[in-house]
XYZ file of C-alpha atoms in Angstrom:
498
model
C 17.129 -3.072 1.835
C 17.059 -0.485 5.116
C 19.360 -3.049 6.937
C 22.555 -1.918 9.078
C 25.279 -3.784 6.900
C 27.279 -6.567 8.319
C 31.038 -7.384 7.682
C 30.455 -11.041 6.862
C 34.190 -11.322 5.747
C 35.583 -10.687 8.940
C 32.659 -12.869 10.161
C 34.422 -15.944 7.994
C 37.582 -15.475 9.162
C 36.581 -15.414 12.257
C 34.651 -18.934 11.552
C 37.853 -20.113 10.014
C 39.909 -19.302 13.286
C 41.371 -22.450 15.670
C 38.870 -24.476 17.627
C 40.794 -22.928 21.107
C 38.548 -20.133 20.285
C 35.361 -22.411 20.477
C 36.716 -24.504 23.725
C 37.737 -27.197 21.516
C 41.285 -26.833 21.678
C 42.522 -29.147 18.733
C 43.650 -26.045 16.318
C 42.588 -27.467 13.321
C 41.018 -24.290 11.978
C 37.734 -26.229 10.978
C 34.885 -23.799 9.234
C 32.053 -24.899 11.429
C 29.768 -23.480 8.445
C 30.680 -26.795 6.537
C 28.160 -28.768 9.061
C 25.407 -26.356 8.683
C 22.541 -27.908 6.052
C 22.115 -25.910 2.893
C 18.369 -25.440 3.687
C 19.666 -23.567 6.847
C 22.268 -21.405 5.617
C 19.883 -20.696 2.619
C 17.026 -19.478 5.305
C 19.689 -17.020 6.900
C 20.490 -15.792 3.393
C 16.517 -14.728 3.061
C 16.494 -12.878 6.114
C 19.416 -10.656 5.220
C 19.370 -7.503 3.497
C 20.644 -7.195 -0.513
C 24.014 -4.983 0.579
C 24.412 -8.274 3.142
C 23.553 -10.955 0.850
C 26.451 -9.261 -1.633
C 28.757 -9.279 1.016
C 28.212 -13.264 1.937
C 28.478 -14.272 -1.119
C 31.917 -13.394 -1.733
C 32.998 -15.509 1.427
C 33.044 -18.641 -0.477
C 31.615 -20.770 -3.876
C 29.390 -22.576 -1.474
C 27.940 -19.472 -0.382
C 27.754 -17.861 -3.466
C 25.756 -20.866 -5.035
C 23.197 -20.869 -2.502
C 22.954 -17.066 -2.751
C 22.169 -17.854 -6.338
C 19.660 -20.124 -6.094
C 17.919 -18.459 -3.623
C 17.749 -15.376 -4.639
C 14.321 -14.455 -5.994
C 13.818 -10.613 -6.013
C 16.335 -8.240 -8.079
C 16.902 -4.491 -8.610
C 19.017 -3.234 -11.153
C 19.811 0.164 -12.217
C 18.559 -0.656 -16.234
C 21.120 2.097 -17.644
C 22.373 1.590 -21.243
C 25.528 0.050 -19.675
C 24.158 -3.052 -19.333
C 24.774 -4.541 -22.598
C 23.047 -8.285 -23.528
C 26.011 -10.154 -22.743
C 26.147 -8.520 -19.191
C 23.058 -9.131 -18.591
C 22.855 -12.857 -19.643
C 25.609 -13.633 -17.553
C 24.173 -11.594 -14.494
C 20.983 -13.416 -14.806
C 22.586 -16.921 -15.543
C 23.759 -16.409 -12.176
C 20.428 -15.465 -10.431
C 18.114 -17.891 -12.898
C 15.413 -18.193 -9.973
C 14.598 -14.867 -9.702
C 10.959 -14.416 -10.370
C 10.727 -10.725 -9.202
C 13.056 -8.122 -11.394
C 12.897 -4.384 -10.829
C 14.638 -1.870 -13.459
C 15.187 1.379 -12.513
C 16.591 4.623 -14.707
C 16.698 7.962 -14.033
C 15.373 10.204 -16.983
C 18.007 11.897 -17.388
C 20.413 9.197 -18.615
C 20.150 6.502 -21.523
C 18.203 3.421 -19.984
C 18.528 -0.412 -21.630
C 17.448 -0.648 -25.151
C 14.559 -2.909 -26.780
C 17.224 -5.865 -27.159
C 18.010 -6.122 -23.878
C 14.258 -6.099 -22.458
C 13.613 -8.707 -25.190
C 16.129 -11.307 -23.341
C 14.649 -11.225 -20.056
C 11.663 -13.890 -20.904
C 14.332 -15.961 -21.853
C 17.016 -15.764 -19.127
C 14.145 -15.905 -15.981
C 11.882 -18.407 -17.304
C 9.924 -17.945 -13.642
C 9.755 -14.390 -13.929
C 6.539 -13.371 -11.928
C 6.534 -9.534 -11.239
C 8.478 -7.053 -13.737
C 8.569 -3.171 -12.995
C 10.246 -0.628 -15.394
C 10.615 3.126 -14.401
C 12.386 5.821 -16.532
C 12.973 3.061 -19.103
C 12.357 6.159 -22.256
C 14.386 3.944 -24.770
C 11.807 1.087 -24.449
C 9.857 1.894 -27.394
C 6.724 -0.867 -28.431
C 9.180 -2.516 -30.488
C 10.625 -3.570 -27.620
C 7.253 -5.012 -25.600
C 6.338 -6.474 -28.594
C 9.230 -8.411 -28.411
C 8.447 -9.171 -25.036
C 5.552 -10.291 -25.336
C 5.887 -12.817 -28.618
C 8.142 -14.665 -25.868
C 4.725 -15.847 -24.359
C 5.881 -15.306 -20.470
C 4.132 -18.050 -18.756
C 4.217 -17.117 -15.022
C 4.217 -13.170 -15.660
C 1.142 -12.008 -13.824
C 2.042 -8.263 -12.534
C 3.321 -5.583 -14.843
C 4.456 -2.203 -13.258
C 5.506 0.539 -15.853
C 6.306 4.562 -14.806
C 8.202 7.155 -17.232
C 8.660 4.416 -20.004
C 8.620 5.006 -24.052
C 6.179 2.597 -25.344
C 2.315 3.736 -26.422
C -0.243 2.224 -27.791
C 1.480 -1.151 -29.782
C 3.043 -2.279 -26.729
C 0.375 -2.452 -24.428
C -1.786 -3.930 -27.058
C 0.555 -6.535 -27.929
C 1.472 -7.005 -23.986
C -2.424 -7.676 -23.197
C -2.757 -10.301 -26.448
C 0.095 -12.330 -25.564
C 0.793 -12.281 -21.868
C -2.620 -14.788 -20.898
C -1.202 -14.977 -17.149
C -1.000 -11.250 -16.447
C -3.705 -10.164 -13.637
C -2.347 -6.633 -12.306
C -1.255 -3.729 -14.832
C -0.233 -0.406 -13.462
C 0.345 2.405 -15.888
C 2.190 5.898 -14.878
C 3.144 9.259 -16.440
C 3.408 7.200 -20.093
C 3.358 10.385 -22.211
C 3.314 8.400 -25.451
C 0.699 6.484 -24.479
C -1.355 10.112 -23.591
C -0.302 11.003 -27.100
C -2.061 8.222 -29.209
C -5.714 8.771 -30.621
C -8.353 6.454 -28.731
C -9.348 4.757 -32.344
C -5.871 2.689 -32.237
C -6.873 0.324 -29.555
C -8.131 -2.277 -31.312
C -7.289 -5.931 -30.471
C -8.447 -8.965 -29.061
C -9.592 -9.103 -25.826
C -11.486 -12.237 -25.128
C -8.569 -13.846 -23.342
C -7.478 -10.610 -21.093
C -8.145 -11.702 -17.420
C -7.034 -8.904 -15.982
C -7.804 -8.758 -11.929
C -6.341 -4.936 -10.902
C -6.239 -2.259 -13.262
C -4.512 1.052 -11.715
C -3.927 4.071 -13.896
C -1.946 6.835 -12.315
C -1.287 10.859 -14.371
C -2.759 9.376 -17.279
C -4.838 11.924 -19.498
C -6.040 9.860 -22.706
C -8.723 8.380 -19.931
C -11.215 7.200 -23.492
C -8.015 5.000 -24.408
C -8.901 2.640 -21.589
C -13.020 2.267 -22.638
C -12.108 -1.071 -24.601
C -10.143 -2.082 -21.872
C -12.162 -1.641 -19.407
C -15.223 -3.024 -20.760
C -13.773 -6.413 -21.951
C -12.071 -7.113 -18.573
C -14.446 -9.147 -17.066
C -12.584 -10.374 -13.922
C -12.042 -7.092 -13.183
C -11.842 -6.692 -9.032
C -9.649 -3.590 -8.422
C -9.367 -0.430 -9.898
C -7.235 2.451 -9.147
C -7.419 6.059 -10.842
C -5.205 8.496 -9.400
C -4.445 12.092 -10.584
C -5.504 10.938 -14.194
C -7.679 13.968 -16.033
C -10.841 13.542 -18.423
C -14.092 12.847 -17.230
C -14.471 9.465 -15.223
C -18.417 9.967 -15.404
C -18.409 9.140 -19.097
C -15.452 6.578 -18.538
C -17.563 4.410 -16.154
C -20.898 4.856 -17.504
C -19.368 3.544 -20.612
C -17.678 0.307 -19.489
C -19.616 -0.277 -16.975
C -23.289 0.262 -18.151
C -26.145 -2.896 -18.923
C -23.652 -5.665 -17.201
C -22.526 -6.484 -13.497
C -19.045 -6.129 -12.540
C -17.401 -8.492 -10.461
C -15.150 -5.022 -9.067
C -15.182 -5.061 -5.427
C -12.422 -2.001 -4.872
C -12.441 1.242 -6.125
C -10.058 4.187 -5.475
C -10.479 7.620 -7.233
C -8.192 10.168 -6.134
C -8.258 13.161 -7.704
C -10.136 12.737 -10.629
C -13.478 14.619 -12.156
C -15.953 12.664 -11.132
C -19.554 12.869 -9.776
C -22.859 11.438 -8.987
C -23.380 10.306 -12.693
C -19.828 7.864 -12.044
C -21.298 6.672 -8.595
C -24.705 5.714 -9.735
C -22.772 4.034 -12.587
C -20.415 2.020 -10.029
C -23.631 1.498 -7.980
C -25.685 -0.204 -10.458
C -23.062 -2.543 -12.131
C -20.848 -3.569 -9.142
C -22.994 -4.765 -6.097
C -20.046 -6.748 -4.484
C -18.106 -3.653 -3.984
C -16.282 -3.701 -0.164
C -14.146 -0.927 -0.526
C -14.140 2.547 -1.692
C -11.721 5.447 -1.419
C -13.050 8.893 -2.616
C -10.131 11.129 -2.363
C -10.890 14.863 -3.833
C -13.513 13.847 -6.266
C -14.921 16.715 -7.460
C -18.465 16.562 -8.161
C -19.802 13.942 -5.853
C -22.938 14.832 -3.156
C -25.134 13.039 -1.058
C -26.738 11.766 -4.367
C -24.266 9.572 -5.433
C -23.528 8.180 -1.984
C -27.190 7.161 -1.577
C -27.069 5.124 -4.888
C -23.874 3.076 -3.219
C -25.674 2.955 -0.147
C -29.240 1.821 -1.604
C -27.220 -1.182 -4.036
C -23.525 -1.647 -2.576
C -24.813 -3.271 0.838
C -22.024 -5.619 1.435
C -19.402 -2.349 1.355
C -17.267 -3.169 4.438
C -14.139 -0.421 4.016
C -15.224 3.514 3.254
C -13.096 6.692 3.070
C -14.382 10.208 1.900
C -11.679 12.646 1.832
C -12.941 16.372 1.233
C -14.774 14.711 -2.024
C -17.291 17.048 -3.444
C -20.442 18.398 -1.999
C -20.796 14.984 0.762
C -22.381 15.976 3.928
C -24.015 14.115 7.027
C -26.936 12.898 5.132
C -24.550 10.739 2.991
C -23.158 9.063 6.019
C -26.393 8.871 7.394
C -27.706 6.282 4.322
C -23.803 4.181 4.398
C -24.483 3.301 8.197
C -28.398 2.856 7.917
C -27.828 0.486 4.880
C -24.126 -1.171 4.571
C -24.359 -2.932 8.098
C -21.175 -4.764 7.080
C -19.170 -1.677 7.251
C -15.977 -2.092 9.392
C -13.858 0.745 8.195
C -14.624 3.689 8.432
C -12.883 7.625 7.413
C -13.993 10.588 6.727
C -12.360 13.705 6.134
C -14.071 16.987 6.119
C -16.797 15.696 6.054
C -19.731 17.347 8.544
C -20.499 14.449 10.997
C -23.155 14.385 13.407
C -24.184 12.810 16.396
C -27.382 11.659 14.134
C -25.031 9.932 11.737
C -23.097 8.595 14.838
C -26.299 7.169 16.352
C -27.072 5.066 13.099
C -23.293 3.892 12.869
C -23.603 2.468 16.670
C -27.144 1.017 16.013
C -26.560 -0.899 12.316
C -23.065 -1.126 11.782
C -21.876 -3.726 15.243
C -18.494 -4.398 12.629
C -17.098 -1.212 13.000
C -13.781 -1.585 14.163
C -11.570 1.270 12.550
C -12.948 4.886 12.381
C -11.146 8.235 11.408
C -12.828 11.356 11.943
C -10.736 14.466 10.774
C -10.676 17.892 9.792
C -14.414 18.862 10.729
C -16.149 21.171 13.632
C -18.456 18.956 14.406
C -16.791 16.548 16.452
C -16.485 17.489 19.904
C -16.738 16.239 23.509
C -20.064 15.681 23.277
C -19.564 13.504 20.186
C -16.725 11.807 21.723
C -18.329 11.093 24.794
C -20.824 9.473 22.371
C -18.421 7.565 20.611
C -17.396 6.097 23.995
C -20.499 4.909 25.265
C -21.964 3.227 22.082
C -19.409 1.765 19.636
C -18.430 -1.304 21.999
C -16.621 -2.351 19.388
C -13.986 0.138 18.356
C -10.290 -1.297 18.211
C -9.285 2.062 16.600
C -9.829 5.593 16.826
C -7.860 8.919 15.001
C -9.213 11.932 15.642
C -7.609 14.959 13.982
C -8.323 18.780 13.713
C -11.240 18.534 15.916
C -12.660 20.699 18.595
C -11.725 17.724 21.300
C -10.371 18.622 24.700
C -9.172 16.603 27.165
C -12.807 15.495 28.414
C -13.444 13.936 25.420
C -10.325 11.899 25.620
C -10.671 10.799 29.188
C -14.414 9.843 28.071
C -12.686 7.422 25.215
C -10.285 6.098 28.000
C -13.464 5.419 29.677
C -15.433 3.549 27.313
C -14.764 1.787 24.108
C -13.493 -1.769 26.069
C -11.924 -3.017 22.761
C -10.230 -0.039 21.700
C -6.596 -0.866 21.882
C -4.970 2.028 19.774
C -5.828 6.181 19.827
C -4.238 8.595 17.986
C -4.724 12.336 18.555
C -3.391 14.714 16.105
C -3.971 18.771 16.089
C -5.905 18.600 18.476
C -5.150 22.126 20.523
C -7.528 21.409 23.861
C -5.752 18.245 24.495
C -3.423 18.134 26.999
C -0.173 16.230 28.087
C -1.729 15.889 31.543
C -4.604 14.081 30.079
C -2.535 12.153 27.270
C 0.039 11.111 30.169
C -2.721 9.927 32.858
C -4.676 7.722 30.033
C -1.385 5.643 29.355
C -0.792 5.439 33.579
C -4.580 4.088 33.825
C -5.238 1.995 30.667
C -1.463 0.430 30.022
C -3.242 -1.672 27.312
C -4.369 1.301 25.112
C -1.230 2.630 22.530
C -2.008 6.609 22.438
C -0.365 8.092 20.026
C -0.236 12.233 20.085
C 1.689 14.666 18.360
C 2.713 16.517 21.275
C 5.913 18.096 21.617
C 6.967 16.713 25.156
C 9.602 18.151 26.939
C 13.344 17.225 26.685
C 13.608 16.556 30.589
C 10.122 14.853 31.131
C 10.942 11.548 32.500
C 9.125 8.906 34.286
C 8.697 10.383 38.074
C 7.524 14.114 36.512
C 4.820 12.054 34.661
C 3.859 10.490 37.934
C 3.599 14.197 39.605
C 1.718 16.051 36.480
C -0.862 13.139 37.086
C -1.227 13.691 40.357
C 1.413 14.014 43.337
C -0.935 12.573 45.870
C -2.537 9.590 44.024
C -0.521 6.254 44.103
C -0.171 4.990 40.770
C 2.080 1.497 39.142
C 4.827 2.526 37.595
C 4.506 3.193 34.281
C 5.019 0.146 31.729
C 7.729 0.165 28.839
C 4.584 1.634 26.441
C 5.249 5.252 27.677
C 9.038 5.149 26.290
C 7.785 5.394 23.080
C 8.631 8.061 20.923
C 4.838 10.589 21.177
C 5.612 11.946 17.887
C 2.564 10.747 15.805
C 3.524 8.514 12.274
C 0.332 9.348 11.564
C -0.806 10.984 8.011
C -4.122 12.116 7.493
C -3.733 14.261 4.647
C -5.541 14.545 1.282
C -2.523 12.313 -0.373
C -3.745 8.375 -1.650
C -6.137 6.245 -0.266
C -4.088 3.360 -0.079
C -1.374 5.600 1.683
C -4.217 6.765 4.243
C -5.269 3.371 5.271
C -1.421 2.358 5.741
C -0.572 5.211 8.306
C -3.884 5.439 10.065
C -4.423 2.178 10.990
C -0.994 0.495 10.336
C -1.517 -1.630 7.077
C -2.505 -1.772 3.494
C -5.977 -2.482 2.123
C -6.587 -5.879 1.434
């Protein structure tokens, strides 16, 4: 699992070696593992990596039990190889495993409807379940499934699989403890007219709903509009028109939703005023390449979604300065903040600083209206900034020194394509505000060490030298690119949405 691998044999026989080795000079050859608690040995087992964990456990039966019953998360490659008598002895062994990924590629036979059908039965704690390039899974096989009545099964992942319609149906009637359903590139599902989803809802209580190159989007209207506990939903590269999706499921009640992503999708105004007028607990929303959306639409979120706290816009329709202008005059509980081609202004700006005191993570990128002036702005008035990314701007190294000089919370900075910025400046912000991570993406010199930085400051100033923060590697990780929103927020600021 991205872990250097260990030689834990070698490791045992070292163990097993004479006590002279240990000072204790008896030579009995005592395994001093034998003291060590179960709960102990179990809790170095967790923190090991999977090629690890194999390796331990063919040091001894001990260690192979507690491998065993401690292992809870399992990855298999689900190839037609694995026959139901393989795979009831393989999970015999690993019976707590409550996580179980299975993986083909589409270009070879995966596990059949049989096989999928035993897994209920053999991980009676199974919890999460993701199939990908599964094409021999037909809705035979879910049904079968499903009729097992999983009781702790509450996420389902499926990409490249060969069920449609009958599977999910019977999936959604019979697994009552499922709460997160992600569906991607299901061709058969695409395939099936929207009249064949018809089924009982009334006990679906679904919580995150993300749909990902999907086309049949009117196949998900019934869906939609009988999940009530609906809180999430993700649409991502998924054509049809969203407008007529959400008005649908969406219109004369009030949502309990309180995330939305669209990426890539056709949508407009008439999907935002929809959103707007059924969900008024929404906190976050991630517009990524939305077609049709202007200043319109953002004014209905702003005018009913008031307790929005997260926000990214990224090169989303027609949206200009006025839209920003109503989010920061309205949502005062905003404290995330990104926007992406988007014309910002030092009007917008002044609003942000005045109504929105929460804002602690902004991204502006990829517009000509952010300058020194703007950043010198930025410095002065939003106090309380932890975190700034500024890309494809017009900034120069006075705007950056201004940020060094204001913003007394902000404790990361990241600078990318940014042409008037300097290594000078870059290197004599980390010398004077050691706190402050600055993250550029710079190419530094090979032989620029620690006493050249000192003289590009400034030969005749006496400075500290420089703490271990400037050995870091200045080549940016981050990505502010038109990809996903969730992907966005992870790079830029260093974690996932909540």
């Amino acid at each position: 699992m991205g872990q250097a691998s260990s030689c834990w044999a070698d490791t045992a026989k070292c163990i097993n070696k004479s006590d002279d080795t240990n000072g204790n000079g008896n030579g009995n050859g005592k395994d001093l593992t034998q003291t060590l608690p179960d709960e102990c040995l179990i809790y170095v087992l967790e923190k090991l990596g999977c090629h690890d964990r194999n390796t331990c456990s063919l040091v001894c039966k001990r260690w192979r039990l507690l491998d065993s019953k401690s292992r809870h998360r399992l990855s298999l490659h689900a190839l037609s190889d694995i026959s139901a008598s393989l795979l009831q002895a393989l999970l015999s062994r690993f019976s707590s495993v409550s996580i179980l990924s299975l993986k083909c590629s589409r270009k070879h036979l995966s596990i059949d409807n049989h096989v999928l059908s035993l897994i209920p039965t053999l991980l009676p704690s199974l919890n999460k379940l993701k199939l990908r390039g599964c094409l021999d899974v037909s809705d035979d096989g879910l049904i079968a499934f499903s009729l097992h009545h999983p009781r702790f099964l509450t996420k389902l992942s499926f990409a490249s699989c060969g069920f449609g319609v009958k599977g999910l149906i019977s999936l959604l009637s019979n697994c009552h403890s499922l709460r997160d359903l992600t569906l991607k590139r299901l061709r058969k599902l695409d395939s099936h007219n929207v009249n064949t989803l018809n089924f009982n809802l009334c006990q679906i209580q679904i919580e995150r709903l993300c749909f990902k190159d999907l086309h049949n989007t009117r196949l998900f209207i019934p869906l939609l509009c009988s999940s009530k506990t609906l809180k999430t939903l993700v649409v991502c590269r998924s054509s049809g028109n969203w407008d007529t999706v959400l008005e649908t499921s969406l219109q004369g009640r009030t949502s309990s939703i309180f995330e939305i992503q669209m990426e890539n999708v056709h949508m407009g105004d008439a999907g935002l005023s929809a959103i707007s007028a059924s969900c008024p607990d929404l906190q976050l929303l991630y517009l990524n390449r939305a077609t049709d959306c202007t200043d319109s639409g953002l004014n209905a979120i702003a005018n009913s979604c008031r307790k929005l706290k997260k926000l990214h816009i990224d090169h989303a329709g027609s949206i200009g300065d006025d839209a920003v202008f109503a989010i920061a005059s309205k949502c005062c509980q905003l404290q995330e903040l990104v926007l992406m081609g988007l014309p910002v202004t030092l009007v917008s700006l002044n609003v942000l600083a005045s109504s929105c005191p929460l804002l602690e993570r902004m991204a502006l990128c990829n517009t000509e209206t952010i300058g020194d002036s703007e950043m010198a702005f930025i410095a002065s008035k939003f106090c309380a900034l932890k975190k700034l990314c500024i890309k494809t701007c017009p900034v120069s190294d006075s705007g950056i020194e201004a940020v060094g000089e204001g913003c007394p919370k902000l404790v990361k900075l990241k600078v990318k394509r940014c042409r008037g910025v300097t290594q000078k400046c870059v290197s004599r912000l980390r010398l004077h505000r050691t706190s402050l991570v600055v993250s550029v993406d710079a190419v530094w010199p090979k032989s620029f060490d620690e006493q050249g930085m000192l003289a590009m400051v400034n030969e005749t100033e006496t400075l500290p030298l420089p703490n271990t923060r400037m050995h870091r590697s200045t080549t940016t990780d981050v990505i502010c690119s038109s990809r996903s929103a969730s992907l966005l927020s992870s790079n830029l600021f260093g974690r996932r949405p909540n």
